[in-house]
Coordinates of C-alpha atoms in Angstrom, one line a residue:
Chain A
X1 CA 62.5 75.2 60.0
X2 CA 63.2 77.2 56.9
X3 CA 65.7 76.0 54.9
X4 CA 68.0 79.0 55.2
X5 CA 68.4 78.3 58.5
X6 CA 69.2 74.7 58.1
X7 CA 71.7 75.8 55.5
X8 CA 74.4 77.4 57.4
X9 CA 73.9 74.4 60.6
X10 CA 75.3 71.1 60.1
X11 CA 73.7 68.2 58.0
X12 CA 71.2 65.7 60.2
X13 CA 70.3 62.2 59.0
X14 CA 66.7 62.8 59.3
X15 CA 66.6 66.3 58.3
X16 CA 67.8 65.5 54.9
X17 CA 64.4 64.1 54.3
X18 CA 62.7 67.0 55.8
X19 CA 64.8 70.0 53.7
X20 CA 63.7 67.8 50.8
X21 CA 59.7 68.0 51.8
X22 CA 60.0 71.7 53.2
X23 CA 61.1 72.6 48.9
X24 CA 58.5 73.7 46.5
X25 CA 57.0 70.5 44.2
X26 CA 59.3 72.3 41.5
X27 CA 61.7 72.0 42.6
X28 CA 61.6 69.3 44.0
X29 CA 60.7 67.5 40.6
X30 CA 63.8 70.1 39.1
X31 CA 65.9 67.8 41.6
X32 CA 64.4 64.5 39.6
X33 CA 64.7 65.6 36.2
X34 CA 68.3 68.0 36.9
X35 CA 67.0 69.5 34.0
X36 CA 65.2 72.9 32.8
X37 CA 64.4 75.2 29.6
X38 CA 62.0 77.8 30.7
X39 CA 61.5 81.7 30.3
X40 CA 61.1 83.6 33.7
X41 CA 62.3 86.8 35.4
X42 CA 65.8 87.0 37.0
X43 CA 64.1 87.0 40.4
X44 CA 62.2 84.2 39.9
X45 CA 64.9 82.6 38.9
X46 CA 66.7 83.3 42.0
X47 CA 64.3 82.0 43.8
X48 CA 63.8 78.6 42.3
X49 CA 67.4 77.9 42.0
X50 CA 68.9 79.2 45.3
X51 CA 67.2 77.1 47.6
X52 CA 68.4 73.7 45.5
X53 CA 72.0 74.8 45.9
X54 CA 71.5 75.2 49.4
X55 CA 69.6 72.0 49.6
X56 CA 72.6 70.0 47.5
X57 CA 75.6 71.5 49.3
X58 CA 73.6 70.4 52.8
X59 CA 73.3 66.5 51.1
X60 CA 76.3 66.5 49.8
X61 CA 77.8 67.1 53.0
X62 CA 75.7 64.2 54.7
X63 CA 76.6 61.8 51.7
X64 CA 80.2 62.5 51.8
X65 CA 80.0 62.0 56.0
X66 CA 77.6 58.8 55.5
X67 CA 80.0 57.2 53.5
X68 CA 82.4 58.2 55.7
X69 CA 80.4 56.4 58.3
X70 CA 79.6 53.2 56.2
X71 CA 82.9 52.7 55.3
X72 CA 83.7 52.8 59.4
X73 CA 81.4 50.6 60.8
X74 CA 82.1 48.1 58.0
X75 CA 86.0 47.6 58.5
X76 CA 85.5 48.4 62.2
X77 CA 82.8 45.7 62.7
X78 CA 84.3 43.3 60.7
X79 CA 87.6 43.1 62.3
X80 CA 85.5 43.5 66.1
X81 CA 83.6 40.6 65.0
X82 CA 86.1 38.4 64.0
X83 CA 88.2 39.3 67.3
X84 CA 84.5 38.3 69.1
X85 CA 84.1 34.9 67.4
X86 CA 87.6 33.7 68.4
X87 CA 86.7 34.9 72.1
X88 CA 82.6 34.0 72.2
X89 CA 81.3 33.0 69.2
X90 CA 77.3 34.2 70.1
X91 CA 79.1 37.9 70.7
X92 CA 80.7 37.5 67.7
X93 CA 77.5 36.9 65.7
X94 CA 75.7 39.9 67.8
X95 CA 78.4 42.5 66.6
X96 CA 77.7 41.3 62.8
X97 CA 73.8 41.2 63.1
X98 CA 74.9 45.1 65.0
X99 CA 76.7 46.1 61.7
X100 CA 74.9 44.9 59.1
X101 CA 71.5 46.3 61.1
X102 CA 74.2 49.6 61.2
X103 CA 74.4 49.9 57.6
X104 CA 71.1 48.7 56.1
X105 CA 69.8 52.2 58.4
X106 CA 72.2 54.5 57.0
X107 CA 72.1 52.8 53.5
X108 CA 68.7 53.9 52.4
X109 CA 69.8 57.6 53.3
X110 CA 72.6 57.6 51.4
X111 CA 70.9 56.5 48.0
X112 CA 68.5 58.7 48.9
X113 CA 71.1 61.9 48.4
X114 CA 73.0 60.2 46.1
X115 CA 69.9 59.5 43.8
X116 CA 68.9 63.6 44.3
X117 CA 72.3 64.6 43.8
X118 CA 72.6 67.5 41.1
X119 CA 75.6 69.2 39.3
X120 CA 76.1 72.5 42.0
X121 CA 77.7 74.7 38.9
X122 CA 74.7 75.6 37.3
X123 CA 73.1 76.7 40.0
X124 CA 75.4 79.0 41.3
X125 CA 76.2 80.5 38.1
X126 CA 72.8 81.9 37.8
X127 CA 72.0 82.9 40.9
X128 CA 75.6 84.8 41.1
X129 CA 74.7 86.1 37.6
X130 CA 70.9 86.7 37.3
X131 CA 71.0 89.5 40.0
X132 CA 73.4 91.6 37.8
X133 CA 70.9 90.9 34.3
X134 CA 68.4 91.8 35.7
X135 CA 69.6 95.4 36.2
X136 CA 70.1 95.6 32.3
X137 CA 66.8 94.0 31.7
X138 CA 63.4 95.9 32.9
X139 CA 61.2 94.8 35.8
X140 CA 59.9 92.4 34.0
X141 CA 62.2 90.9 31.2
X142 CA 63.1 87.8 30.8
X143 CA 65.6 85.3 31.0
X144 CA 65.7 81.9 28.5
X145 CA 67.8 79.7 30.4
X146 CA 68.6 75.7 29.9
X147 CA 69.9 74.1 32.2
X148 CA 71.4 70.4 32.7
X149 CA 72.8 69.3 36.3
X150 CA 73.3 66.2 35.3
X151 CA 77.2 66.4 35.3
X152 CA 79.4 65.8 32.6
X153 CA 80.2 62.1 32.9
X154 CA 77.7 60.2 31.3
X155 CA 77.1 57.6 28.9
X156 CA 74.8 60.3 26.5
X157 CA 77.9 63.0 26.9
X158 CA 80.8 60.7 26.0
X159 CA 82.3 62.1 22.7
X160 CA 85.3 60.0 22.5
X161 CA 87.8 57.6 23.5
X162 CA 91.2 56.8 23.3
X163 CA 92.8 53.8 22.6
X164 CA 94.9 52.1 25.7
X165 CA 97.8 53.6 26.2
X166 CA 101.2 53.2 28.7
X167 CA 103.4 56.2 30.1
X168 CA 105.3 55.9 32.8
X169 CA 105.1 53.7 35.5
X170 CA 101.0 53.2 33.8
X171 CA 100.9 50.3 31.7
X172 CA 97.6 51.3 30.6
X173 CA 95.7 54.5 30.1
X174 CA 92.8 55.0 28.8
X175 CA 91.4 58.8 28.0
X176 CA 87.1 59.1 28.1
X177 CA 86.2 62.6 27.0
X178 CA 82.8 64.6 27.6
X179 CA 81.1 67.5 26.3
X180 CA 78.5 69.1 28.6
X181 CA 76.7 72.2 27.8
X182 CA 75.3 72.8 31.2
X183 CA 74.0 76.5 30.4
X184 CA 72.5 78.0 27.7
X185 CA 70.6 81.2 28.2
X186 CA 69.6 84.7 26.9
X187 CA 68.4 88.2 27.9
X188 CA 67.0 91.4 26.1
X189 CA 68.1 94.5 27.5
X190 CA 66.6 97.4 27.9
X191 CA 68.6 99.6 25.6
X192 CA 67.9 96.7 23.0
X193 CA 70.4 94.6 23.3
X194 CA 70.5 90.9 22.6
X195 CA 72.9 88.4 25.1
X196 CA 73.0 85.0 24.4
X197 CA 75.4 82.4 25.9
X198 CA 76.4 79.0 26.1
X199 CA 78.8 77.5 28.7
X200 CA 80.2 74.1 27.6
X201 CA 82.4 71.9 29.9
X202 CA 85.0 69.5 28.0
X203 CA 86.0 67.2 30.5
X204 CA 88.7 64.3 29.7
X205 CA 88.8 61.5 32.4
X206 CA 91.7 59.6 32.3
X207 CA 91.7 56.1 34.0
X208 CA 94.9 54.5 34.6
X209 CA 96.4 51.4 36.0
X210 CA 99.6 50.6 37.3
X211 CA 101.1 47.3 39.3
X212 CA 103.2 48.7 42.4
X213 CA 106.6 46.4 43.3
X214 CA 104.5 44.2 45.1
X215 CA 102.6 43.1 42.4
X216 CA 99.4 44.7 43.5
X217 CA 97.4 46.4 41.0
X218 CA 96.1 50.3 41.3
X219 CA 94.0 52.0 38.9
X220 CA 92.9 55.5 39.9
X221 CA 90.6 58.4 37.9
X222 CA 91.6 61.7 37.0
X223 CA 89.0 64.1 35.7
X224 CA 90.4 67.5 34.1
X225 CA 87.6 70.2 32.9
X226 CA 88.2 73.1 30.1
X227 CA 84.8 75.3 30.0
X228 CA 84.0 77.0 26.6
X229 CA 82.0 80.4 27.0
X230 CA 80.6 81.8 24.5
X231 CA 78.6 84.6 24.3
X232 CA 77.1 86.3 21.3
X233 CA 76.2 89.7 21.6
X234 CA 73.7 91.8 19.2
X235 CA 73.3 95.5 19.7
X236 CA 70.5 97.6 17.8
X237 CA 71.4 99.8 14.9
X238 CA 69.1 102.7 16.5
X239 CA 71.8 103.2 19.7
X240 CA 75.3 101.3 18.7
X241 CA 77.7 101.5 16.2
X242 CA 81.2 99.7 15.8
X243 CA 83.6 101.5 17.5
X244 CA 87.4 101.7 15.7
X245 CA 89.1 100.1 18.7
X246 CA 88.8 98.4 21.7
X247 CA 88.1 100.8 24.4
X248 CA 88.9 98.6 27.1
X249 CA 91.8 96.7 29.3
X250 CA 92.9 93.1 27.6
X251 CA 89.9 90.7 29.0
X252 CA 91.8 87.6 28.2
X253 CA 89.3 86.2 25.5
X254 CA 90.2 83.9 23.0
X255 CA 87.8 84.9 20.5
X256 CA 86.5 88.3 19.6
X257 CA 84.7 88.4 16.5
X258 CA 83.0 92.2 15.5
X259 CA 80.4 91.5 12.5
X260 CA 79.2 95.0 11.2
X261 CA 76.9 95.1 8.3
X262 CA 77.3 99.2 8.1
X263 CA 75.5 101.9 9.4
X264 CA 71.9 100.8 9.1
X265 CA 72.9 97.2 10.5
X266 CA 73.1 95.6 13.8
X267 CA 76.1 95.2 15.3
X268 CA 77.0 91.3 16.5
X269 CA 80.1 90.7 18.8
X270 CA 81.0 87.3 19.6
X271 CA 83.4 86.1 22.1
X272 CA 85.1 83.3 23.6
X273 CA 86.7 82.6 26.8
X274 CA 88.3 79.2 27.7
X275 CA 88.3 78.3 31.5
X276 CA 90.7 75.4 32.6
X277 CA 90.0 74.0 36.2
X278 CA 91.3 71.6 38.0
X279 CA 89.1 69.7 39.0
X280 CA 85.4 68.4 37.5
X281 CA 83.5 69.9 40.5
X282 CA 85.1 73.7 40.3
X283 CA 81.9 76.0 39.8
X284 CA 82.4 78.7 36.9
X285 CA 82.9 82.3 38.5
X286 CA 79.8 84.7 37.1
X287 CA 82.6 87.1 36.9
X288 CA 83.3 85.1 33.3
X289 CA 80.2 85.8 31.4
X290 CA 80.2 89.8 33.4
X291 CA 83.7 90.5 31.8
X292 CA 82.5 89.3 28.1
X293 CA 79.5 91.0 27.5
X294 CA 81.4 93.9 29.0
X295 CA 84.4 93.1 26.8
X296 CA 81.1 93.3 23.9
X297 CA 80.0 97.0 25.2
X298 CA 83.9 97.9 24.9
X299 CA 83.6 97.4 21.1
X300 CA 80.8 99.4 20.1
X301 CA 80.3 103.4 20.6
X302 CA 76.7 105.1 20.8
X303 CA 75.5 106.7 17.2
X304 CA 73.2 109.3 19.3
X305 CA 72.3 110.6 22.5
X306 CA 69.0 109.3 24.2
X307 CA 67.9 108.8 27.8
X308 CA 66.8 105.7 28.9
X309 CA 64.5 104.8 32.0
X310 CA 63.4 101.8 34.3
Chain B
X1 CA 63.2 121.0 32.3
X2 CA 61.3 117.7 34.8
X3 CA 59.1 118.9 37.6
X4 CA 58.7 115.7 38.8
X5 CA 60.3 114.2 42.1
X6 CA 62.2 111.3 40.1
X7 CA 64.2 108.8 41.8
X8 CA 67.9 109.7 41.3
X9 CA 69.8 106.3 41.4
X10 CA 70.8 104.9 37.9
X11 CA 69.8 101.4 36.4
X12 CA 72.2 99.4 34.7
X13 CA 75.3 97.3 34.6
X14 CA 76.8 97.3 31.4
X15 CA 75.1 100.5 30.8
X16 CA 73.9 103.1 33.1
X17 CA 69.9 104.5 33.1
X18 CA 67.5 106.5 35.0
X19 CA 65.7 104.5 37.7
X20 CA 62.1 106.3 36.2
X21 CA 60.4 105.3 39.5
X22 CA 59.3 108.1 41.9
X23 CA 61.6 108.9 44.4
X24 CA 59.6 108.4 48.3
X25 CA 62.6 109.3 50.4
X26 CA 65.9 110.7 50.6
X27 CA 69.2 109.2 51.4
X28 CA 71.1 110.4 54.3
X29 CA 74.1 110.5 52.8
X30 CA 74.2 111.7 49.7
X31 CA 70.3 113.7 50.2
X32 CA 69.6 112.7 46.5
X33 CA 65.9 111.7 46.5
X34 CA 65.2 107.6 45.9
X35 CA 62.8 105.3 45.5
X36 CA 61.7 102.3 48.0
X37 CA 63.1 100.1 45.4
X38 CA 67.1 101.5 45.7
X39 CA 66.8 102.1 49.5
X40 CA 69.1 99.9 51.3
X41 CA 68.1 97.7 54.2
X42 CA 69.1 99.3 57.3
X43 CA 67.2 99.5 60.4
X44 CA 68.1 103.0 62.0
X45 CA 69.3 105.0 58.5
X46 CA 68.0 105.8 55.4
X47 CA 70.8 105.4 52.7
X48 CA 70.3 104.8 49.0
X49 CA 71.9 101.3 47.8
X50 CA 74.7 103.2 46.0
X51 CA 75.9 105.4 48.7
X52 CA 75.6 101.7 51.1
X53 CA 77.8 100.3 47.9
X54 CA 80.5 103.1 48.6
X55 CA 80.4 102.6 52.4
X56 CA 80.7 98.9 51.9
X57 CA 83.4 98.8 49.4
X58 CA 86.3 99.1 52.1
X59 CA 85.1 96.5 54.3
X60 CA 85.2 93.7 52.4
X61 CA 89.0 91.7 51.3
X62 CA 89.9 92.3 48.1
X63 CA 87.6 95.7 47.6
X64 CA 90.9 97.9 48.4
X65 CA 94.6 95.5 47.4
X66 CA 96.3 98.0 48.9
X67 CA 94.7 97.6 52.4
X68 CA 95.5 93.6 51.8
X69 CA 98.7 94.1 50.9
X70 CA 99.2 96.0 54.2
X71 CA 97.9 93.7 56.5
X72 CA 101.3 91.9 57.0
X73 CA 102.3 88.7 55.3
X74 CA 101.7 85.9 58.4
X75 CA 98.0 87.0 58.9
X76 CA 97.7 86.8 54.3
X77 CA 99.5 83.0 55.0
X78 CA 96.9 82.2 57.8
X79 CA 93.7 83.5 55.7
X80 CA 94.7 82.0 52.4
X81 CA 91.8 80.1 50.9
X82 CA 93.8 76.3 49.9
X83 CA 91.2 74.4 48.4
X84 CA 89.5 75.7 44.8
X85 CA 86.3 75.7 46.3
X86 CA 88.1 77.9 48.7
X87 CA 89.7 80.0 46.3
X88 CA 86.2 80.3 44.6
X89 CA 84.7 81.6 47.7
X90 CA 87.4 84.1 48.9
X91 CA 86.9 85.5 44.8
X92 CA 83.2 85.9 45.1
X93 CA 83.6 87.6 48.8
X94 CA 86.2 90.3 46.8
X95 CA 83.8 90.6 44.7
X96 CA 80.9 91.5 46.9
X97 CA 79.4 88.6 45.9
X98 CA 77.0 86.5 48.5
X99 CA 76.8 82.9 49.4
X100 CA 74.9 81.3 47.1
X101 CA 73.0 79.7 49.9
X102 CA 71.8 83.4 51.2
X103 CA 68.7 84.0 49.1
X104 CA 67.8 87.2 50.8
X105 CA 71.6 88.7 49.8
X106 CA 71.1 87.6 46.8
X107 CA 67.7 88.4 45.8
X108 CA 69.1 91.8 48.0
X109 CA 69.0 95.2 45.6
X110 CA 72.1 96.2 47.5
X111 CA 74.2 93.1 45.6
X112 CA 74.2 94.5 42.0
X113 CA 75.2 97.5 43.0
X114 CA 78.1 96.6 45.5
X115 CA 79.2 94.5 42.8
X116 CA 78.8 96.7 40.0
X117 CA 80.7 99.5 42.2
X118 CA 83.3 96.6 43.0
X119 CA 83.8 95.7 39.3
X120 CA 84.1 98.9 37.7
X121 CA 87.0 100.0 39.9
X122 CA 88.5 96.4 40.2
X123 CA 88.1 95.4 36.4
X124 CA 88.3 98.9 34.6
X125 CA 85.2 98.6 33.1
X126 CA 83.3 102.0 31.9
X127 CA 79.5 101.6 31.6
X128 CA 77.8 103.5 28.7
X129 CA 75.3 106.5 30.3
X130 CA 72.0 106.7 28.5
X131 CA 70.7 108.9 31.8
X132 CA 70.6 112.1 33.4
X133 CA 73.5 113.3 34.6
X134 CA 74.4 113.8 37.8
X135 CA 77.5 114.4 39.6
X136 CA 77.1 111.8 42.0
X137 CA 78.6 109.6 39.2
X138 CA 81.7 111.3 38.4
X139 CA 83.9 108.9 40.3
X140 CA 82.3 106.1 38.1
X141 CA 84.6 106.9 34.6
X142 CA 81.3 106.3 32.6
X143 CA 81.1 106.9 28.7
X144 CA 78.5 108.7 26.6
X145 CA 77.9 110.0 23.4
X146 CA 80.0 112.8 22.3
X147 CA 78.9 114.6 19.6
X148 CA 81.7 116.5 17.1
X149 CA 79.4 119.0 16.3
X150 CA 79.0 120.3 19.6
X151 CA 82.0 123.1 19.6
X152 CA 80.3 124.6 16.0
X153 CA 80.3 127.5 17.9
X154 CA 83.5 127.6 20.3
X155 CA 84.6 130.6 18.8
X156 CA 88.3 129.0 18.7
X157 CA 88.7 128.3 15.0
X158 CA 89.5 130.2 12.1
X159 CA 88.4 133.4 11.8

């Protein structure tokens, strides 16, 4: 079955396995490693990525109900079998040999995702955003992408932690921060134009621990992210020029640099958007890095009139 | 002047170009002469993606506020997205953007162009025109290079 198909249906235990085999041995290794740096078209770029983000969100879905399902049969079987001992101990002993049979079956399955599992933001980034490039670029440019679906909360991404702190009803919280740059990429236009961006997610975790009036002690996890995107944009001397002002509405950046070296120089605009989200998982809208190198083209004018094909 | 039968669509996101392919058909809407490559994929019609970009731009929520605004408040409160994954979703529909899972509307030549139609009049954003031009485009609010010298001769100034 193709794995379009099996996207829009609902997850099956065995066909997890089976969406796995049915993807290219890229990508299927891309799933491994959850990391890239290569140079190919837009298209193909589409095409590598979009069937892993379909592939994830389908295990993610089965991981999240297999758990789900663990979790069950555990507590459920446990308190069945200790009801069963008290009324026939051989019973008793059948519905634990059941459960444990139960979750050494689903067990392997769920590894299985979990090991696979990649970082969804990436993904759907570029496939929402290579499309639209690739109509600035020409049939066959190029786009430099590095990606890393790894996630932000890792040992190798930690940059920082705070010492233990109380607030509140917590008596101690502690503050882990990341820094993930999960994109990095970069096109040539066809009007000469030079886009290169990075997206970098700060995320702070912040575990904290409090005793309730019965003496019991909670600790929960809260993740907040703040994405950083920056894009640098260089446009050729032969078309573009500085322009005096901005010719367009307020796009909400945080930085908007305009280097001009004069007449006979290129013309570099930088830019910076900051994202919050709420939550570690939120993807980043393409719309983001669309609006800045627009918010670049706002802030240059044409030095001569040219017509430019395919 | 060009003799040749050039494909009449334009390029471009940021900036807007001649396609430079040559044009095999023409669309039935507009009757400009495209190429394979900005024909939409419909069974029964022949329409160029543009002119199925324009068609398309009122169906989807979000393309036309107005229309959204209209459609009362109880049925808003019963389609409002909750969750940010939600939220994220509804965002991309507005946007003409497809489900990431839907290669084929992805990979589709229709989706830059519904977008680019849906940003331009949703995010005020004026592409630079390095084509031909066309009148097709004049709902678009493009830029281009304007030369001073051009009214040398008006015949306006002093005399």
């Amino acid at each position: 079955m193709d794995w379009r198909q099996r996207a829009g249906r609902e997850p099956h235990i065995a066909g997890i396995r089976r969406s796995f085999r049915d993807l290219e041995a890229e990508q299927q290794q891309l799933l491994q490693t959850k990391q890239i740096d290569a140079e190919r078209t837009a298209g193909d770029w589409v095409r590598l990525l979009a069937p892993l983000a379909a592939y994830d969100a389908e295990a993610d879905k089965l991981r999240s109900r297999l758990g789900g399902w663990m979790l069950g049969i555990g507590i459920g079987g446990f308190i069945l079998a200790i009801i069963a001992v008290a009324i026939n101990p051989i019973a008793g002993a059948a519905i634990a040999v059941a459960v444990i049979i139960a979750e050494l079956v689903l067990l392997p399955n769920y590894r299985f995702t979990k090991k696979l599992d990649v970082n969804r933001t990436p993904l759907e980034f570029i496939t929402g955003v290579a499309p639209i490039l690739r109509e600035d670029c020409s049939d066959d440019g190029s786009l430099h992408l590095r990606l890393d679906m790894r996630g932000a909360i890792m040992n190798e991404k930690e940059t920082g932690k705070s010492q233990p702190y109380s607030r509140g009803r917590y008596y101690r919280i502690i503050d882990t921060y990341y820094m993930d740059p999960w994109c990095a990429g970069g096109a040539a236009f066809v009007d000469g134009t030079q886009v290169q961006w990075i997206a970098t997610d700060y995320v702070r975790s912040q575990r904290k621990t409090k005793r309730n009036p019965r003496g019991k002690v909670k600790t929960k996890t809260k993740n907040k992210k703040k994405t950083n995107l920056d894009v640098i944009v260089t446009f050729t001397d032969k078309l573009y020029d500085t322009a005096e002002g901005t010719s367009g509405p307020d796009r909400q950046l945080k930085k908007a640099k305009v280097k001009d070296g004069g007449p006979d120089s290129k013309t570099v605009v930088r830019t910076r958007r900051t994202i919050k989200s709420p939550s570690a998982q939120t993807a980043l809208d393409p719309r983001h890095l669309v609006d800045m190198i627009a918010a670049s083209y706002e802030r240059v004018k044409p030095t001569r009139r040219k017509k430019l094909a395919g | 002047m060009t003799t040749l039968d050039m494909c009449a669509c334009k390029r471009g996101f940021f900036t807007l170009r001649d396609c430079g392919n040559p044009a095999t058909t023409s669309c039935q809407l507009c009757t400009r002469r495209v190429c394979d490559q900005h024909l939409a994929p419909r069974v029964d019609t022949r329409v160029c993606v543009e002119c199925s970009a324009k068609q398309e731009e009122g169906q989807t929520p979000g393309a036309q506020p107005g229309q959204q605004a209209a459609a009362g408040a109880a049925g808003a409160a019963a389609a409002q997205p909750h969750s940010p994954a939600q939220q994220q979703a509804a965002a991309r529909a507005a946007l003409g953007q497809p489900d990431v899972a839907d290669e084929d509307a992805v990979l589709s030549r229709e989706y830059p162009y519904r977008y680019r139609r849906r940003y331009y009049s949703d995010w005020g954003y004026y592409p630079w025109w390095w084509g031909t031009y066309d009148p097709y485009y004049n709902d678009y609010g493009y830029r281009y290079f304007d030369d001073d010298d051009d009214d040398d001769g008006g015949g306006f100034g002093d005399s």
